mmCIF file with all atom_site columns, C-alpha atoms in Angstrom:
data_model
loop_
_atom_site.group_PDB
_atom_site.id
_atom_site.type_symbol
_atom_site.label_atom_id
_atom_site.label_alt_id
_atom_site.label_comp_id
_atom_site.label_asym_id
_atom_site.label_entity_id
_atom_site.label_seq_id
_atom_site.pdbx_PDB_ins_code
_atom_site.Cartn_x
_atom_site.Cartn_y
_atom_site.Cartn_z
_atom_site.occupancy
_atom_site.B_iso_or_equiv
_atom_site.pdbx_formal_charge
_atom_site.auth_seq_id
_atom_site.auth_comp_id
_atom_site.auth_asym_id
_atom_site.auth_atom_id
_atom_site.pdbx_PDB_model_num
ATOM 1   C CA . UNK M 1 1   ? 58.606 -48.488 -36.860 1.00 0.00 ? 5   UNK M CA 1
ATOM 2   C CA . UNK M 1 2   ? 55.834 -50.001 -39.070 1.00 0.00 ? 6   UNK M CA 1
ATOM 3   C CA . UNK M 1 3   ? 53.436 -47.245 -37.566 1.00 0.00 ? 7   UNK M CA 1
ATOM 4   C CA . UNK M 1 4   ? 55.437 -44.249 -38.719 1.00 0.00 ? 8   UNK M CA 1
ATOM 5   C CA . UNK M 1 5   ? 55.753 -46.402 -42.079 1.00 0.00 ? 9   UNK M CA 1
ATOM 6   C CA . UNK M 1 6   ? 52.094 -46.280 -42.216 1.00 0.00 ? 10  UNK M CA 1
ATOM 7   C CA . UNK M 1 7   ? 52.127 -42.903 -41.345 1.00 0.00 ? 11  UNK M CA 1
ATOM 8   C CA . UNK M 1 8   ? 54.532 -42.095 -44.161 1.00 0.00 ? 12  UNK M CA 1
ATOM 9   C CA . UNK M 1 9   ? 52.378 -44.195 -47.049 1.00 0.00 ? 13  UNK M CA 1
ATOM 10  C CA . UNK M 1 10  ? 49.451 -42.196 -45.769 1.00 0.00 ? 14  UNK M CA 1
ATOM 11  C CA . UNK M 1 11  ? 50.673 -38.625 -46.043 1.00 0.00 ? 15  UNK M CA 1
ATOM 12  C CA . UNK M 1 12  ? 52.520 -39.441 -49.685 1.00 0.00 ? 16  UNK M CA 1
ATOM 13  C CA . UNK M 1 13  ? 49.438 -40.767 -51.273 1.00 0.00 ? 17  UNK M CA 1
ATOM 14  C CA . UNK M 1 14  ? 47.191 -37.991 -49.557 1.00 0.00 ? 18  UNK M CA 1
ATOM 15  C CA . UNK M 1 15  ? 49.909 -35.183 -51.105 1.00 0.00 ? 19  UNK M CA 1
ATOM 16  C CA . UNK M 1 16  ? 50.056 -37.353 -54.541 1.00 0.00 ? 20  UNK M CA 1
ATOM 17  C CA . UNK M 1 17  ? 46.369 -37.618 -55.080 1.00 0.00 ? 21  UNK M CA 1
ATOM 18  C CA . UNK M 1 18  ? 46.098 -33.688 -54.116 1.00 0.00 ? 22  UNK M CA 1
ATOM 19  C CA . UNK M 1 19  ? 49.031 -33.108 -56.702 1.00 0.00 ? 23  UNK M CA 1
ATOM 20  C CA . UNK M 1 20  ? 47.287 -34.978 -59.651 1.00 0.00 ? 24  UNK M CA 1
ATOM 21  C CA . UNK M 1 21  ? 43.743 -33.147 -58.636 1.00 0.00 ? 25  UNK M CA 1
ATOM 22  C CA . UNK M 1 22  ? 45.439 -29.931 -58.968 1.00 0.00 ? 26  UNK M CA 1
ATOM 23  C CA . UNK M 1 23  ? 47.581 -31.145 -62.112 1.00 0.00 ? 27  UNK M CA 1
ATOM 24  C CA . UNK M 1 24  ? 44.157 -32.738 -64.037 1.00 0.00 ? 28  UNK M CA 1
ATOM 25  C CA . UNK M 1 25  ? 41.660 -30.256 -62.959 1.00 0.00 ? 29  UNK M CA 1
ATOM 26  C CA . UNK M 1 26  ? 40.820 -26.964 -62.693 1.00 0.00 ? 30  UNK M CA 1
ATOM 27  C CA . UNK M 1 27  ? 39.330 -25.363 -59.594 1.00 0.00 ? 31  UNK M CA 1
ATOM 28  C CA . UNK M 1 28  ? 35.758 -25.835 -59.099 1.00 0.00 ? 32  UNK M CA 1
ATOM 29  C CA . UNK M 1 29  ? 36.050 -28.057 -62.294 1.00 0.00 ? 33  UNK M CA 1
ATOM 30  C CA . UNK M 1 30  ? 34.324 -31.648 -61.335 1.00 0.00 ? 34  UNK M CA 1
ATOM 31  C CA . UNK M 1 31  ? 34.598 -35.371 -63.327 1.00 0.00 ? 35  UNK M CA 1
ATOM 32  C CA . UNK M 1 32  ? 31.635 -37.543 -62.885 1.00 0.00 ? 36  UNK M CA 1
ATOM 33  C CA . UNK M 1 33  ? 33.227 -40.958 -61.768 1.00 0.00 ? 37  UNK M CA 1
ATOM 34  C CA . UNK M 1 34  ? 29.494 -42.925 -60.789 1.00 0.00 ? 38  UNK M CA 1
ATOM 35  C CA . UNK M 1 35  ? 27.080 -41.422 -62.626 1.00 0.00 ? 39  UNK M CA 1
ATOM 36  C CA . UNK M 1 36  ? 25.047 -39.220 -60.131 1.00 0.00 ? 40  UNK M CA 1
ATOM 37  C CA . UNK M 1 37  ? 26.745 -40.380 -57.614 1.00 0.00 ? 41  UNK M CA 1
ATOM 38  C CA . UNK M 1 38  ? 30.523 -40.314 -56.638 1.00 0.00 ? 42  UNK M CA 1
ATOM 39  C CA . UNK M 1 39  ? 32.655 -36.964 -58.112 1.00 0.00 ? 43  UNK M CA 1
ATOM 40  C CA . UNK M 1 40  ? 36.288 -35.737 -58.414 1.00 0.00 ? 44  UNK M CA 1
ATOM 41  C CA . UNK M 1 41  ? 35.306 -31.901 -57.710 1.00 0.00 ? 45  UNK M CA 1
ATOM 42  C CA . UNK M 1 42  ? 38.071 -29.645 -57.171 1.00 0.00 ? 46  UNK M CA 1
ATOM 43  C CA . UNK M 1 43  ? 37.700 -27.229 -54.268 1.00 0.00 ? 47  UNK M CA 1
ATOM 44  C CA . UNK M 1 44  ? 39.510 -25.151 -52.245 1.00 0.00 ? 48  UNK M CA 1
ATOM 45  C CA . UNK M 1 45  ? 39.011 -24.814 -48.678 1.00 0.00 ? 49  UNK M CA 1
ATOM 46  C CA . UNK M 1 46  ? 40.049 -22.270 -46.677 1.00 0.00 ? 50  UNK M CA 1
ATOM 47  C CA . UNK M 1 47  ? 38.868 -23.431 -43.568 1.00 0.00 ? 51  UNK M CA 1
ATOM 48  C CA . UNK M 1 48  ? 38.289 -27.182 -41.488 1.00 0.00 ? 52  UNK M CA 1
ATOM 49  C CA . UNK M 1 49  ? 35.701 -29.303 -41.658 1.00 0.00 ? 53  UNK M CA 1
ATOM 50  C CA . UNK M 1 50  ? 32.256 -28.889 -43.661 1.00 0.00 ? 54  UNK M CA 1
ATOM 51  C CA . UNK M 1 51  ? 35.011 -24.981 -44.310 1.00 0.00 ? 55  UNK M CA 1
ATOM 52  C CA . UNK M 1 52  ? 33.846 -23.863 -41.006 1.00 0.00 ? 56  UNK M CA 1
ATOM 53  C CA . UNK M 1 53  ? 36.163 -21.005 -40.240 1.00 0.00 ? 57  UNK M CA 1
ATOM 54  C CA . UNK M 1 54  ? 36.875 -20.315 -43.399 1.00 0.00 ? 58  UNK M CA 1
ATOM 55  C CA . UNK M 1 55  ? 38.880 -16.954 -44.152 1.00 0.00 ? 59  UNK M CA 1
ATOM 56  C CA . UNK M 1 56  ? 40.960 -17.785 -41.217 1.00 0.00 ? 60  UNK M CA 1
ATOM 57  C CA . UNK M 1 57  ? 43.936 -19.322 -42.463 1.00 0.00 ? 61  UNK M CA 1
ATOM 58  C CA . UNK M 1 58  ? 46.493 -18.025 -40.385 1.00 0.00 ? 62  UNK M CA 1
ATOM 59  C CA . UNK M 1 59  ? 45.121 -18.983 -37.007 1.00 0.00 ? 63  UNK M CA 1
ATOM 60  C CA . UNK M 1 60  ? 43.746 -22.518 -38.210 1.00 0.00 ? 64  UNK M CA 1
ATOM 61  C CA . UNK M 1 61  ? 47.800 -23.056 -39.547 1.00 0.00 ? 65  UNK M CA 1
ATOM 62  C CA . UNK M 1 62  ? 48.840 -22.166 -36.245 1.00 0.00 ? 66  UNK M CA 1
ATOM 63  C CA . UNK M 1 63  ? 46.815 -24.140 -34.387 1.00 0.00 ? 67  UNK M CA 1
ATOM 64  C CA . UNK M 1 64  ? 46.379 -27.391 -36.146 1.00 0.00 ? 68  UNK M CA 1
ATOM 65  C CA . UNK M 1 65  ? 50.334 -27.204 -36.148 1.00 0.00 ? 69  UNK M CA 1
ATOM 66  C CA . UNK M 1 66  ? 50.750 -26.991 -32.809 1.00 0.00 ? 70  UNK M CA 1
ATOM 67  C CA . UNK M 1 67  ? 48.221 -29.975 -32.182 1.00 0.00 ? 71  UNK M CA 1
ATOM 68  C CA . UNK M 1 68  ? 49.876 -31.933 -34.917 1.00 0.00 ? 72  UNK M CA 1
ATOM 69  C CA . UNK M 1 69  ? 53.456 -31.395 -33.119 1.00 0.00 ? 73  UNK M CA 1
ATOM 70  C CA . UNK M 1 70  ? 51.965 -32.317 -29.771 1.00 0.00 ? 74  UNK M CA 1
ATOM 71  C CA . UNK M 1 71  ? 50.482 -35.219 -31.531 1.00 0.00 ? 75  UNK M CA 1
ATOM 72  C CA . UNK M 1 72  ? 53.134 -36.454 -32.582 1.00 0.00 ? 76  UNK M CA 1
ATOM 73  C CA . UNK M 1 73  ? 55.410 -36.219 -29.917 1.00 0.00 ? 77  UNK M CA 1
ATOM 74  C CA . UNK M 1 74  ? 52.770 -38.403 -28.256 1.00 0.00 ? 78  UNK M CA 1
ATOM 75  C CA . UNK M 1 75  ? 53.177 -40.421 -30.758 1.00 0.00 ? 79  UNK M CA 1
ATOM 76  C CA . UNK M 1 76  ? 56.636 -41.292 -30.432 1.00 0.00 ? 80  UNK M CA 1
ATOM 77  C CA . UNK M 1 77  ? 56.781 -41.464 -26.555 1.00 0.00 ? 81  UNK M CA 1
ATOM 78  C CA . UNK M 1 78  ? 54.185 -44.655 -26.823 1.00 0.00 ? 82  UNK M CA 1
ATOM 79  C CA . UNK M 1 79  ? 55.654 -46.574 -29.863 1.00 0.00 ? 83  UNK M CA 1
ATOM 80  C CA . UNK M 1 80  ? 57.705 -48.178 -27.293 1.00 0.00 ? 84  UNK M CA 1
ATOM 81  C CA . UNK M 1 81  ? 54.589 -49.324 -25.055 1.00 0.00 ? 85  UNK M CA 1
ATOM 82  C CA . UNK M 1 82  ? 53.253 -52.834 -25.448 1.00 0.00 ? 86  UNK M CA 1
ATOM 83  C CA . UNK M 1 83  ? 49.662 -53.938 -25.794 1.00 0.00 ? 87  UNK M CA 1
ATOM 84  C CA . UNK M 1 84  ? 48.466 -50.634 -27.352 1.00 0.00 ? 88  UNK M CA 1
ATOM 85  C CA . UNK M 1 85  ? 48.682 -51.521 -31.311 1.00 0.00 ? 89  UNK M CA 1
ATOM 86  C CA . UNK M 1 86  ? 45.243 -50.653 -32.372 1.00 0.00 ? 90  UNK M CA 1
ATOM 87  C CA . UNK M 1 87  ? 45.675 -47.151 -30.145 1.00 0.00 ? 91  UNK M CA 1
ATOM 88  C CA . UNK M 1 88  ? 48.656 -46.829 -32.539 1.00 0.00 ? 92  UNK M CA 1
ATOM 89  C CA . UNK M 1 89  ? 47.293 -47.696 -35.863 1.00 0.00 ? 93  UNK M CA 1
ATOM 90  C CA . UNK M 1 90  ? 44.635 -45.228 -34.860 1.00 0.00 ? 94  UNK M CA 1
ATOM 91  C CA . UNK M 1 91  ? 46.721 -41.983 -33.807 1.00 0.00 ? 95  UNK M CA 1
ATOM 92  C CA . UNK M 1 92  ? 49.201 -43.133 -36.569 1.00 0.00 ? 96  UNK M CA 1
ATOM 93  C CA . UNK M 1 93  ? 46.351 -42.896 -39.276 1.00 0.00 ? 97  UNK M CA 1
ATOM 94  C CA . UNK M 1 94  ? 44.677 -39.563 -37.534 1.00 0.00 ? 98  UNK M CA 1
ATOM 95  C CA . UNK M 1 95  ? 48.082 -37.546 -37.560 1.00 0.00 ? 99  UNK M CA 1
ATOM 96  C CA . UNK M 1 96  ? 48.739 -38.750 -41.226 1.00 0.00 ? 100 UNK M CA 1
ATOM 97  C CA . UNK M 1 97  ? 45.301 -36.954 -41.854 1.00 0.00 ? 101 UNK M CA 1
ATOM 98  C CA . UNK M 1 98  ? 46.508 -33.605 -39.889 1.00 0.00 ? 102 UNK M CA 1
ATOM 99  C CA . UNK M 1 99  ? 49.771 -33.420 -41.383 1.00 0.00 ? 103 UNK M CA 1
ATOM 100 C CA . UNK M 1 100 ? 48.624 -33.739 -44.796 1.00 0.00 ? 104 UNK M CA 1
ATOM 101 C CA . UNK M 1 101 ? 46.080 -31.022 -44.468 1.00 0.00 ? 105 UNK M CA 1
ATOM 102 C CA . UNK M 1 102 ? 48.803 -28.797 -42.576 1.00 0.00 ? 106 UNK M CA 1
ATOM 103 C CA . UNK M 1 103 ? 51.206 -29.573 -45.648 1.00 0.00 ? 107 UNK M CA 1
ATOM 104 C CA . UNK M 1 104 ? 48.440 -28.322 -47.806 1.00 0.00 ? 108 UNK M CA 1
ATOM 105 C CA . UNK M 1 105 ? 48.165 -24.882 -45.438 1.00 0.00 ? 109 UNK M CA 1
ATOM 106 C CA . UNK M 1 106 ? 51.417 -24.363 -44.938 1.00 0.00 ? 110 UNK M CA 1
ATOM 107 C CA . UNK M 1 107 ? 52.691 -24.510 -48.839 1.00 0.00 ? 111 UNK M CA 1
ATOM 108 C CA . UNK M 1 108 ? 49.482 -23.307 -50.208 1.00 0.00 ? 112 UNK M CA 1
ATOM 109 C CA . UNK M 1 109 ? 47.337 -21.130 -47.325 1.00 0.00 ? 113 UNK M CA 1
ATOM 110 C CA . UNK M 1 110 ? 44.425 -23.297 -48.108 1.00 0.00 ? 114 UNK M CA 1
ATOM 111 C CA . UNK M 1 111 ? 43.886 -27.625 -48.182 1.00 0.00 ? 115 UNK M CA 1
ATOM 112 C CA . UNK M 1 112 ? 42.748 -29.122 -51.832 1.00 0.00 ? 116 UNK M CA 1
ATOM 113 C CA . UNK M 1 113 ? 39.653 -31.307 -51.605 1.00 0.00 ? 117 UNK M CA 1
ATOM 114 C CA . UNK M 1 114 ? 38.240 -33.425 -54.483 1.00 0.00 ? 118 UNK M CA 1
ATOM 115 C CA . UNK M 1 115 ? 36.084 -36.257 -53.690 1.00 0.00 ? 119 UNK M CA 1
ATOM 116 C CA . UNK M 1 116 ? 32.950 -35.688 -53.833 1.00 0.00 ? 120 UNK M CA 1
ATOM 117 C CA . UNK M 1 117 ? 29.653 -38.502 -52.611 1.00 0.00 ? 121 UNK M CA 1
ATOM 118 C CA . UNK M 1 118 ? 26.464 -36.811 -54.026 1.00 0.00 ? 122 UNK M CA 1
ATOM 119 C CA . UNK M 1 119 ? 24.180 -36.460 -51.421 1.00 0.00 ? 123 UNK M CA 1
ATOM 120 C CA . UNK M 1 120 ? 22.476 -33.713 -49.157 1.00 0.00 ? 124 UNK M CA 1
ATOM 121 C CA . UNK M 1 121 ? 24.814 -31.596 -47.248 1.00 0.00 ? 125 UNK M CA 1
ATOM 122 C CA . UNK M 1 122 ? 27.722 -33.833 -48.144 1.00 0.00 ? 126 UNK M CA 1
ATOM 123 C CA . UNK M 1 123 ? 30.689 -32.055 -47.600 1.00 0.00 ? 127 UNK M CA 1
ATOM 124 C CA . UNK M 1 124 ? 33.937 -32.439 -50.432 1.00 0.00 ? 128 UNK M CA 1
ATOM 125 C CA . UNK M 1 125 ? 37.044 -34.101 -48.788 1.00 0.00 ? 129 UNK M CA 1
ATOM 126 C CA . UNK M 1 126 ? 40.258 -35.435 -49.271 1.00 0.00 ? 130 UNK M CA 1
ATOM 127 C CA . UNK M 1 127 ? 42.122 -38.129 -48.539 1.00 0.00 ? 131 UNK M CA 1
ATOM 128 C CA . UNK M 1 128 ? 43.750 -36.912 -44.930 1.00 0.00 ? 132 UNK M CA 1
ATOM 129 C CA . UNK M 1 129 ? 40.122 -36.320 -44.079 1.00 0.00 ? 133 UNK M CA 1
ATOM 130 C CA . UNK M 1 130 ? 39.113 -39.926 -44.393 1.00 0.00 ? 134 UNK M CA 1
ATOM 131 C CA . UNK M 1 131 ? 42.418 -41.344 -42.179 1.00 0.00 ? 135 UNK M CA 1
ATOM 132 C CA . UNK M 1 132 ? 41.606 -38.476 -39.640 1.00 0.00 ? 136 UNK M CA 1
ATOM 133 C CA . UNK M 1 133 ? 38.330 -39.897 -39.240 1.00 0.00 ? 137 UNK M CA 1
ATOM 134 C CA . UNK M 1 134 ? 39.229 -43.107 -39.337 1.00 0.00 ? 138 UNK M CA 1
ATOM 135 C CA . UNK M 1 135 ? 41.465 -42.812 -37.208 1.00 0.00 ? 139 UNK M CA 1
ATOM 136 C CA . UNK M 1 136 ? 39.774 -40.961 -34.745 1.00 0.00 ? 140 UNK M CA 1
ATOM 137 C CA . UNK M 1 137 ? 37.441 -43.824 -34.452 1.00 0.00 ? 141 UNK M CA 1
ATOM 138 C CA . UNK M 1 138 ? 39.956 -46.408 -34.004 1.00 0.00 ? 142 UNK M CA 1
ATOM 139 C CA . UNK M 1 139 ? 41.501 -44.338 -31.236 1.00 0.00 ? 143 UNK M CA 1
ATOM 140 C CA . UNK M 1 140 ? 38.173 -43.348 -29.549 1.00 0.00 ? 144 UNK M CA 1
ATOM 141 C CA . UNK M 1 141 ? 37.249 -47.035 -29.773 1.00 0.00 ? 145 UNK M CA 1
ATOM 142 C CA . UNK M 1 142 ? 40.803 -48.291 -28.695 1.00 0.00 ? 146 UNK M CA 1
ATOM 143 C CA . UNK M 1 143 ? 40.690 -46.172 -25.197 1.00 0.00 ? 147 UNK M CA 1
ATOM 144 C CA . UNK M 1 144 ? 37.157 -47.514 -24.767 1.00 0.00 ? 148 UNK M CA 1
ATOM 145 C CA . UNK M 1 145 ? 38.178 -50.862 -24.809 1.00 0.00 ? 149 UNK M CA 1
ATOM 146 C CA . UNK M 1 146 ? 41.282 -50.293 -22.325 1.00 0.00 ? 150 UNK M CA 1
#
């Protein structure tokens, strides 16, 4: 139960910070938080990661929700298995990231990024993108270690 807690927390505070972005700024309108270094920029993205596939909405919807779903039925089929709690806390923390960017596409057609780390080629994310990598890690890490 405490992992689809977790899961919960994650998803509302992705979905509130993305509200108050949207609320505060305007798009493509930035707020210097470290001078030089760390912004709240808000951008659009149409696409995944680094908005690769961009302009293809539709078929990125379809299929991150179809992962997602398949994630978390997963999920729920090993909550009940012992011995695997950082496995959990990881897949836990990576479908918190999916499902609040497939909120985002859903309700909106496109995922709200704003934080911003100046430095070259550094892409603008959100907070689902940090627990998806995160996440990822732990659960890469976690099947290593089996």
């Amino acid at each position: 139960m405490v992992y689809l807690i977790i899961n919960f927390l994650i998803i509302s505070v992705d979905q509130l910070t993305k509200r108050l972005v949207k609320k505060k700024l305007g798009i493509n309108e930035k707020h210097e938080v470290i001078k030089n270094r760390f912004y709240i920029w808000h951008k659009k993205n149409t696409g995944i990661s680094f908005s690769v596939f961009s302009g293809h909405i539709k078929a990125i919807s379809t299929a991150t929700a179809v992962l997602t779903v398949i994630g978390y039925i997963l999920f729920i089929i090993m909550l009940p298995v012992k011995g695997i709690k950082s496995l959990k806390t990881g897949f836990s923390f990576l479908l918190a990231g999916a499902a609040g960017n497939l909120i985002d596409r859903l309700r909106d057609m496109e995922v709200t990024d704003f934080l911003y780390i100046k430095a070259k080629s550094a892409p603008i994310f959100n907070i689902a993108d940090i627990f998806l990598i995160i996440g990822s890690v732990i659960s890469a890490l976690s099947l290593k270690s089996e």
